[in-house]
Amino acid sequence: MKDIEEGKKKGANNSALKKRYIKYLALGIVLVPVILCIALLIRVGVLEKYIKDNLAINQKVSDVSSGEYASNNTNTVNNVGEVGLVETSPSTYEEDNTYQEYNGIVKVCITFDDGPSANTDAILDILDDYGIKATFFVNGHEDYKDELVRIAEEGHTIGMHSYSHSYRTVYKNLDSFADDLYEIQSYIKDTTGVTSTIYRFPGGSSNHVSNVAMEDCIDYLHAKGIEYYDWNASGNDAVVGGASVNTIVNNVMNQVAACKDDTIIILLHDTGDKKTTVEALPIIIEKIADMSNVAFVPITEDVKPVHHIESNN
Ligand SMILES: [Zn+2]
């Protein structure tokens, strides 16, 4: 009798255990996919943000001061070469006829940012071979003073591209922007005797890295009698890892062909690591020279600026 009762008890215990086991199993079957889904959604969200950040960088900034895709951090600070930023060409350009001297001749301005560098002499030799004057938007590279002097002596235009080329410094606040501007203008004047009155913003006027409203920087420049020049064709030669000669040539020529403006401002870079830019230069010059009604000119007051953004003032 006792055995039967114990057997019943055991049976009841077993069935309770079985029920509990089934309950946990069912819970597991429901919970595991839910947890996996949540983890997946979080991952997708992170990836989406990453893609959006990169797209924003690639579409909005070109000075390439640069075309680089490496960074998803829009606050990346670079001293030289704008690593992390893409200076691509914007979709809209100024349509203002103030500077019209357009008699069917398209002015082509070749511009070099970020120099002088170990490549400056090679670039100057090529320009000399073709009898072309260009524009160099320089930084305060005090190791390359001789090259800066040569740029001036050979009749090219020297523009300012900030002394430090550090986004964190240049765009910290308007005072910091003004200090850096004064520094590069004084450095160029002291080194070459030239008072530069043209400026190219690191990252271009449409950059998304500045802590200062770019309109305020523009107003500050204009109050000082300085004009800023963006670009409407770019070699995108500042991409991370470098661009091939063919890519640089194609980038420039496709944008030159598509440009409806009577002034074409081409962005290239003069930095020691960009040998392919030097190799692409004669090819670009010859292809453009083969077009009809074009003239290579350095940027001067007579050249209508290309602006990616305007100030309202
Ligand atoms: Zn630059």
CSV table of C-alpha atoms and ligand atoms in Angstrom, one decimal:
chain,number,residue,atom,x,y,z
A,1,MET,CA,0.0,0.0,0.0
A,2,LYS,CA,2.8,2.3,1.0
A,3,ASP,CA,4.7,1.4,-2.2
A,4,ILE,CA,1.7,2.2,-4.4
A,5,GLU,CA,1.3,5.6,-2.7
A,6,GLU,CA,5.0,6.3,-3.1
A,7,GLY,CA,4.8,5.3,-6.8
A,8,LYS,CA,1.9,7.7,-7.3
A,9,LYS,CA,3.8,10.4,-5.6
A,10,LYS,CA,6.8,9.8,-7.8
A,11,GLY,CA,4.6,9.8,-10.9
A,12,ALA,CA,3.1,13.1,-9.9
A,13,ASN,CA,6.6,14.5,-9.3
A,14,ASN,CA,7.7,13.3,-12.7
A,15,SER,CA,4.8,14.8,-14.5
A,16,ALA,CA,5.3,18.1,-12.6
A,17,LEU,CA,9.0,18.1,-13.7
A,18,LYS,CA,8.0,17.3,-17.3
A,19,LYS,CA,5.5,20.2,-17.3
A,20,ARG,CA,8.1,22.6,-16.0
A,21,TYR,CA,10.6,21.4,-18.6
A,22,ILE,CA,8.0,22.0,-21.4
A,23,LYS,CA,7.3,25.4,-20.0
A,24,TYR,CA,10.9,26.4,-20.1
A,25,LEU,CA,11.3,25.0,-23.5
A,26,ALA,CA,8.4,26.9,-24.8
A,27,LEU,CA,9.6,30.1,-23.2
A,28,GLY,CA,13.0,29.5,-24.7
A,29,ILE,CA,11.5,29.0,-28.2
A,30,VAL,CA,9.7,32.3,-27.9
A,31,LEU,CA,12.4,34.4,-26.1
A,32,VAL,CA,15.6,33.4,-28.1
A,33,PRO,CA,14.3,34.7,-31.5
A,34,VAL,CA,12.9,37.8,-29.8
A,35,ILE,CA,16.4,38.6,-28.3
A,36,LEU,CA,18.1,37.8,-31.6
A,37,CYS,CA,15.7,40.2,-33.4
A,38,ILE,CA,16.4,43.0,-31.0
A,39,ALA,CA,20.1,42.5,-31.4
A,40,LEU,CA,19.7,42.5,-35.2
A,41,LEU,CA,17.6,45.7,-35.1
A,42,ILE,CA,20.3,47.5,-33.0
A,43,ARG,CA,23.0,46.4,-35.4
A,44,VAL,CA,21.0,47.6,-38.4
A,45,GLY,CA,20.4,50.9,-36.7
A,46,VAL,CA,24.2,51.3,-36.1
A,47,LEU,CA,24.9,50.4,-39.7
A,48,GLU,CA,22.3,52.8,-41.0
A,49,LYS,CA,23.8,55.7,-39.0
A,50,TYR,CA,27.3,54.7,-40.3
A,51,ILE,CA,26.1,54.8,-43.9
A,52,LYS,CA,24.2,58.0,-43.5
A,53,ASP,CA,27.3,59.7,-41.9
A,54,ASN,CA,29.5,58.5,-44.7
A,55,LEU,CA,27.0,59.6,-47.4
A,56,ALA,CA,26.7,63.1,-45.8
A,57,ILE,CA,30.5,63.4,-45.8
A,58,ASN,CA,30.9,62.2,-49.3
A,59,GLN,CA,28.2,64.4,-50.8
A,60,LYS,CA,28.8,67.6,-49.0
A,61,VAL,CA,32.5,68.1,-48.7
A,62,SER,CA,34.9,68.3,-51.5
A,63,ASP,CA,38.2,70.3,-50.8
A,64,VAL,CA,39.0,67.1,-50.7
A,65,SER,CA,40.3,69.3,-49.4
A,66,SER,CA,39.0,66.0,-50.4
A,67,GLY,CA,36.9,62.5,-51.6
A,68,GLU,CA,37.8,60.2,-48.8
A,69,TYR,CA,35.6,57.5,-47.5
A,70,ALA,CA,37.5,56.2,-44.5
A,71,SER,CA,35.9,58.0,-41.6
A,72,ASN,CA,32.4,58.1,-40.3
A,73,ASN,CA,33.3,60.8,-37.9
A,74,THR,CA,32.4,64.2,-39.3
A,75,ASN,CA,34.6,65.8,-36.6
A,76,THR,CA,37.8,64.2,-37.9
A,77,VAL,CA,40.6,66.6,-37.5
A,78,ASN,CA,43.3,66.6,-40.1
A,79,ASN,CA,46.3,68.8,-40.4
A,80,VAL,CA,47.1,68.1,-43.9
A,81,GLY,CA,45.2,66.5,-46.8
A,82,GLU,CA,41.8,66.5,-45.2
A,83,VAL,CA,41.8,62.8,-44.6
A,84,GLY,CA,38.3,61.7,-43.8
A,85,LEU,CA,36.6,64.3,-46.0
A,86,VAL,CA,35.4,64.2,-49.5
A,87,GLU,CA,35.6,67.3,-51.5
A,88,THR,CA,33.2,66.3,-54.2
A,89,SER,CA,31.5,68.8,-56.5
A,90,PRO,CA,28.2,70.2,-55.4
A,91,SER,CA,25.1,70.2,-57.6
A,92,THR,CA,24.5,73.9,-57.7
A,93,TYR,CA,26.7,76.8,-58.6
A,94,GLU,CA,26.4,80.4,-58.4
A,95,GLU,CA,24.6,81.9,-61.4
A,96,ASP,CA,25.6,85.5,-61.2
A,97,ASN,CA,26.8,87.5,-64.1
A,98,THR,CA,28.7,90.2,-62.3
A,99,TYR,CA,32.0,88.9,-63.7
A,100,GLN,CA,30.8,88.5,-67.3
A,101,GLU,CA,33.6,88.9,-69.7
A,102,TYR,CA,32.4,85.8,-71.4
A,103,ASN,CA,32.9,85.9,-75.1
A,104,GLY,CA,32.6,82.2,-75.7
A,105,ILE,CA,35.9,81.6,-74.0
A,106,VAL,CA,35.8,79.3,-71.0
A,107,LYS,CA,38.3,80.2,-68.3
A,108,VAL,CA,40.0,77.2,-66.8
A,109,CYS,CA,41.7,77.6,-63.4
A,110,ILE,CA,43.8,74.7,-62.2
A,111,THR,CA,44.1,75.0,-58.4
A,112,PHE,CA,46.2,73.0,-55.9
A,113,ASP,CA,45.3,72.8,-52.2
A,114,ASP,CA,47.4,71.8,-49.2
A,115,GLY,CA,50.9,72.7,-50.5
A,116,PRO,CA,53.6,73.5,-50.8
A,117,SER,CA,55.1,70.0,-50.7
A,118,ALA,CA,57.8,67.7,-52.0
A,119,ASN,CA,55.8,67.7,-55.2
A,120,THR,CA,55.6,71.4,-55.8
A,121,ASP,CA,58.7,71.6,-57.9
A,122,ALA,CA,57.5,68.8,-60.2
A,123,ILE,CA,54.1,70.6,-60.6
A,124,LEU,CA,55.8,73.9,-61.3
A,125,ASP,CA,58.0,72.3,-63.9
A,126,ILE,CA,55.0,70.8,-65.7
A,127,LEU,CA,53.1,74.1,-65.6
A,128,ASP,CA,56.2,75.8,-67.0
A,129,ASP,CA,56.5,73.3,-69.8
A,130,TYR,CA,53.0,74.1,-71.0
A,131,GLY,CA,53.3,77.9,-70.2
A,132,ILE,CA,50.3,77.7,-67.9
A,133,LYS,CA,49.7,79.8,-64.8
A,134,ALA,CA,47.8,78.1,-61.9
A,135,THR,CA,46.7,78.9,-58.4
A,136,PHE,CA,48.1,77.4,-55.2
A,137,PHE,CA,45.9,77.5,-52.0
A,138,VAL,CA,48.7,77.0,-49.5
A,139,ASN,CA,49.0,76.2,-45.8
A,140,GLY,CA,51.8,77.2,-43.4
A,141,HIS,CA,54.3,74.5,-44.4
A,142,GLU,CA,57.4,76.3,-43.2
A,143,ASP,CA,59.6,73.4,-44.4
A,144,TYR,CA,58.7,74.4,-48.0
A,145,LYS,CA,59.5,78.1,-48.0
A,146,ASP,CA,61.6,77.9,-51.2
A,147,GLU,CA,58.8,76.3,-53.1
A,148,LEU,CA,56.4,79.0,-51.9
A,149,VAL,CA,58.8,81.6,-53.2
A,150,ARG,CA,59.1,79.8,-56.5
A,151,ILE,CA,55.3,79.7,-56.9
A,152,ALA,CA,55.3,83.5,-56.5
A,153,GLU,CA,58.3,84.2,-58.7
A,154,GLU,CA,56.9,82.1,-61.6
A,155,GLY,CA,53.7,84.2,-61.7
A,156,HIS,CA,51.2,81.8,-60.2
A,157,THR,CA,48.5,83.0,-57.8
A,158,ILE,CA,49.0,82.3,-54.1
A,159,GLY,CA,45.8,81.8,-52.2
A,160,MET,CA,45.2,81.0,-48.6
A,161,HIS,CA,44.0,77.6,-47.4
A,162,SER,CA,44.4,78.3,-43.6
A,163,TYR,CA,47.7,78.2,-41.8
A,164,SER,CA,47.1,75.0,-39.8
A,165,HIS,CA,44.6,73.2,-41.9
A,166,SER,CA,43.3,71.8,-38.6
A,167,TYR,CA,39.6,71.8,-38.7
A,168,ARG,CA,39.6,71.8,-34.9
A,169,THR,CA,41.7,75.0,-34.9
A,170,VAL,CA,40.3,76.8,-37.9
A,171,TYR,CA,36.7,76.2,-37.2
A,172,LYS,CA,36.7,76.3,-33.4
A,173,ASN,CA,35.1,79.7,-33.3
A,174,LEU,CA,35.2,82.9,-35.3
A,175,ASP,CA,38.2,84.3,-33.3
A,176,SER,CA,40.1,81.2,-34.0
A,177,PHE,CA,39.2,81.4,-37.7
A,178,ALA,CA,40.4,85.1,-37.8
A,179,ASP,CA,43.7,84.3,-36.0
A,180,ASP,CA,44.5,81.5,-38.4
A,181,LEU,CA,43.6,83.7,-41.4
A,182,TYR,CA,45.9,86.4,-40.1
A,183,GLU,CA,48.7,83.8,-39.6
A,184,ILE,CA,48.6,82.5,-43.1
A,185,GLN,CA,48.2,85.9,-44.7
A,186,SER,CA,51.2,87.2,-42.7
A,187,TYR,CA,53.3,84.1,-43.4
A,188,ILE,CA,52.7,84.4,-47.2
A,189,LYS,CA,53.5,88.1,-47.1
A,190,ASP,CA,56.6,87.7,-45.0
A,191,THR,CA,57.9,84.8,-47.2
A,192,THR,CA,57.0,86.1,-50.7
A,193,GLY,CA,56.0,89.8,-50.4
A,194,VAL,CA,52.6,88.9,-51.8
A,195,THR,CA,49.4,90.0,-49.9
A,196,SER,CA,47.0,87.2,-50.8
A,197,THR,CA,43.3,88.2,-51.0
A,198,ILE,CA,41.8,84.9,-52.1
A,199,TYR,CA,40.9,82.0,-49.8
A,200,ARG,CA,39.8,78.5,-50.0
A,201,PHE,CA,38.1,77.0,-47.0
A,202,PRO,CA,39.5,73.7,-45.7
A,203,GLY,CA,36.8,71.3,-46.6
A,204,GLY,CA,35.2,73.9,-48.9
A,205,SER,CA,32.5,76.4,-47.9
A,206,SER,CA,30.0,73.6,-47.8
A,207,ASN,CA,31.9,71.6,-45.2
A,208,HIS,CA,30.0,70.0,-42.3
A,209,VAL,CA,32.8,70.0,-39.8
A,210,SER,CA,32.9,73.7,-38.8
A,211,ASN,CA,31.7,74.7,-35.4
A,212,VAL,CA,31.3,78.2,-36.7
A,213,ALA,CA,28.5,79.1,-39.1
A,214,MET,CA,30.2,79.2,-42.5
A,215,GLU,CA,28.2,82.3,-43.3
A,216,ASP,CA,30.0,84.1,-40.5
A,217,CYS,CA,33.4,83.1,-41.9
A,218,ILE,CA,32.3,84.3,-45.3
A,219,ASP,CA,31.2,87.6,-43.9
A,220,TYR,CA,34.4,87.9,-42.1
A,221,LEU,CA,36.5,87.3,-45.2
A,222,HIS,CA,34.4,89.8,-47.3
A,223,ALA,CA,34.8,92.4,-44.6
A,224,LYS,CA,38.6,91.9,-45.0
A,225,GLY,CA,38.4,92.3,-48.7
A,226,ILE,CA,39.1,88.6,-49.3
A,227,GLU,CA,37.1,86.4,-51.8
A,228,TYR,CA,36.7,82.7,-51.4
A,229,TYR,CA,36.8,80.2,-54.2
A,230,ASP,CA,35.3,76.7,-54.1
A,231,TRP,CA,35.5,74.5,-57.2
A,232,ASN,CA,33.2,72.9,-59.9
A,233,ALA,CA,35.5,70.1,-61.0
A,234,SER,CA,37.6,67.9,-58.8
A,235,GLY,CA,40.2,65.2,-59.4
A,236,ASN,CA,39.0,63.6,-56.1
A,237,ASP,CA,42.7,62.9,-55.7
A,238,ALA,CA,42.6,63.1,-51.9
A,239,VAL,CA,40.8,59.9,-51.3
A,240,VAL,CA,42.2,57.6,-48.7
A,241,GLY,CA,44.7,55.2,-50.3
A,242,GLY,CA,45.2,57.5,-53.2
A,243,ALA,CA,43.6,57.7,-56.6
A,244,SER,CA,45.1,56.2,-59.8
A,245,VAL,CA,46.2,58.5,-62.7
A,246,ASN,CA,43.3,57.4,-64.8
A,247,THR,CA,40.7,58.0,-62.1
A,248,ILE,CA,42.0,61.5,-61.5
A,249,VAL,CA,42.0,62.3,-65.2
A,250,ASN,CA,38.5,60.9,-65.7
A,251,ASN,CA,37.1,62.6,-62.6
A,252,VAL,CA,38.3,66.0,-63.9
A,253,MET,CA,37.4,65.5,-67.5
A,254,ASN,CA,33.9,64.2,-66.8
A,255,GLN,CA,33.2,67.2,-64.6
A,256,VAL,CA,34.7,69.6,-67.1
A,257,ALA,CA,32.6,68.2,-69.8
A,258,ALA,CA,29.4,68.5,-67.7
A,259,CYS,CA,30.2,72.0,-66.5
A,260,LYS,CA,27.9,74.6,-68.0
A,261,ASP,CA,29.7,77.5,-66.4
A,262,ASP,CA,32.0,79.9,-68.3
A,263,THR,CA,34.6,79.5,-65.4
A,264,ILE,CA,35.9,76.1,-64.5
A,265,ILE,CA,37.8,75.8,-61.3
A,266,ILE,CA,39.6,72.4,-61.0
A,267,LEU,CA,40.6,71.1,-57.6
A,268,LEU,CA,43.7,69.1,-57.2
A,269,HIS,CA,46.1,68.6,-54.3
A,270,ASP,CA,49.8,69.4,-53.9
A,271,THR,CA,51.0,67.0,-51.1
A,272,GLY,CA,54.0,64.8,-51.0
A,273,ASP,CA,52.1,61.5,-51.2
A,274,LYS,CA,50.1,62.4,-54.2
A,275,LYS,CA,52.4,61.4,-57.1
A,276,THR,CA,49.5,60.3,-59.3
A,277,THR,CA,48.2,63.9,-59.3
A,278,VAL,CA,51.6,65.0,-60.7
A,279,GLU,CA,51.4,62.3,-63.4
A,280,ALA,CA,47.8,63.1,-64.2
A,281,LEU,CA,48.5,66.8,-64.6
A,282,PRO,CA,50.0,66.9,-68.1
A,283,ILE,CA,47.3,64.5,-69.4
A,284,ILE,CA,44.6,66.8,-68.0
A,285,ILE,CA,46.2,69.9,-69.5
A,286,GLU,CA,46.5,68.3,-72.9
A,287,LYS,CA,42.9,67.0,-72.9
A,288,ILE,CA,41.5,70.5,-71.9
A,289,ALA,CA,43.8,72.3,-74.4
A,290,ASP,CA,42.3,70.1,-77.1
A,291,MET,CA,38.9,71.6,-76.4
A,292,SER,CA,37.9,74.7,-78.3
A,293,ASN,CA,37.6,78.1,-76.7
A,294,VAL,CA,39.3,77.5,-73.5
A,295,ALA,CA,42.0,79.5,-71.7
A,296,PHE,CA,44.0,78.5,-68.7
A,297,VAL,CA,44.2,81.4,-66.3
A,298,PRO,CA,45.3,81.8,-62.7
A,299,ILE,CA,42.6,83.1,-60.3
A,300,THR,CA,42.6,86.8,-60.1
A,301,GLU,CA,40.0,89.4,-59.2
A,302,ASP,CA,38.7,89.0,-62.8
A,303,VAL,CA,37.8,85.4,-62.3
A,304,LYS,CA,34.2,84.9,-61.2
A,305,PRO,CA,34.2,82.8,-58.0
A,306,VAL,CA,32.6,79.4,-57.7
A,307,HIS,CA,30.8,79.2,-54.4
A,308,HIS,CA,29.3,76.1,-52.9
A,309,ILE,CA,27.4,78.2,-50.4
A,310,GLU,CA,26.6,81.9,-50.1
A,311,SER,CA,26.2,84.2,-47.1
A,312,ASN,CA,22.9,86.1,-47.0
A,313,ASN,CA,24.7,89.4,-46.3
B,1,ZN,ZN,42.8,71.2,-48.0
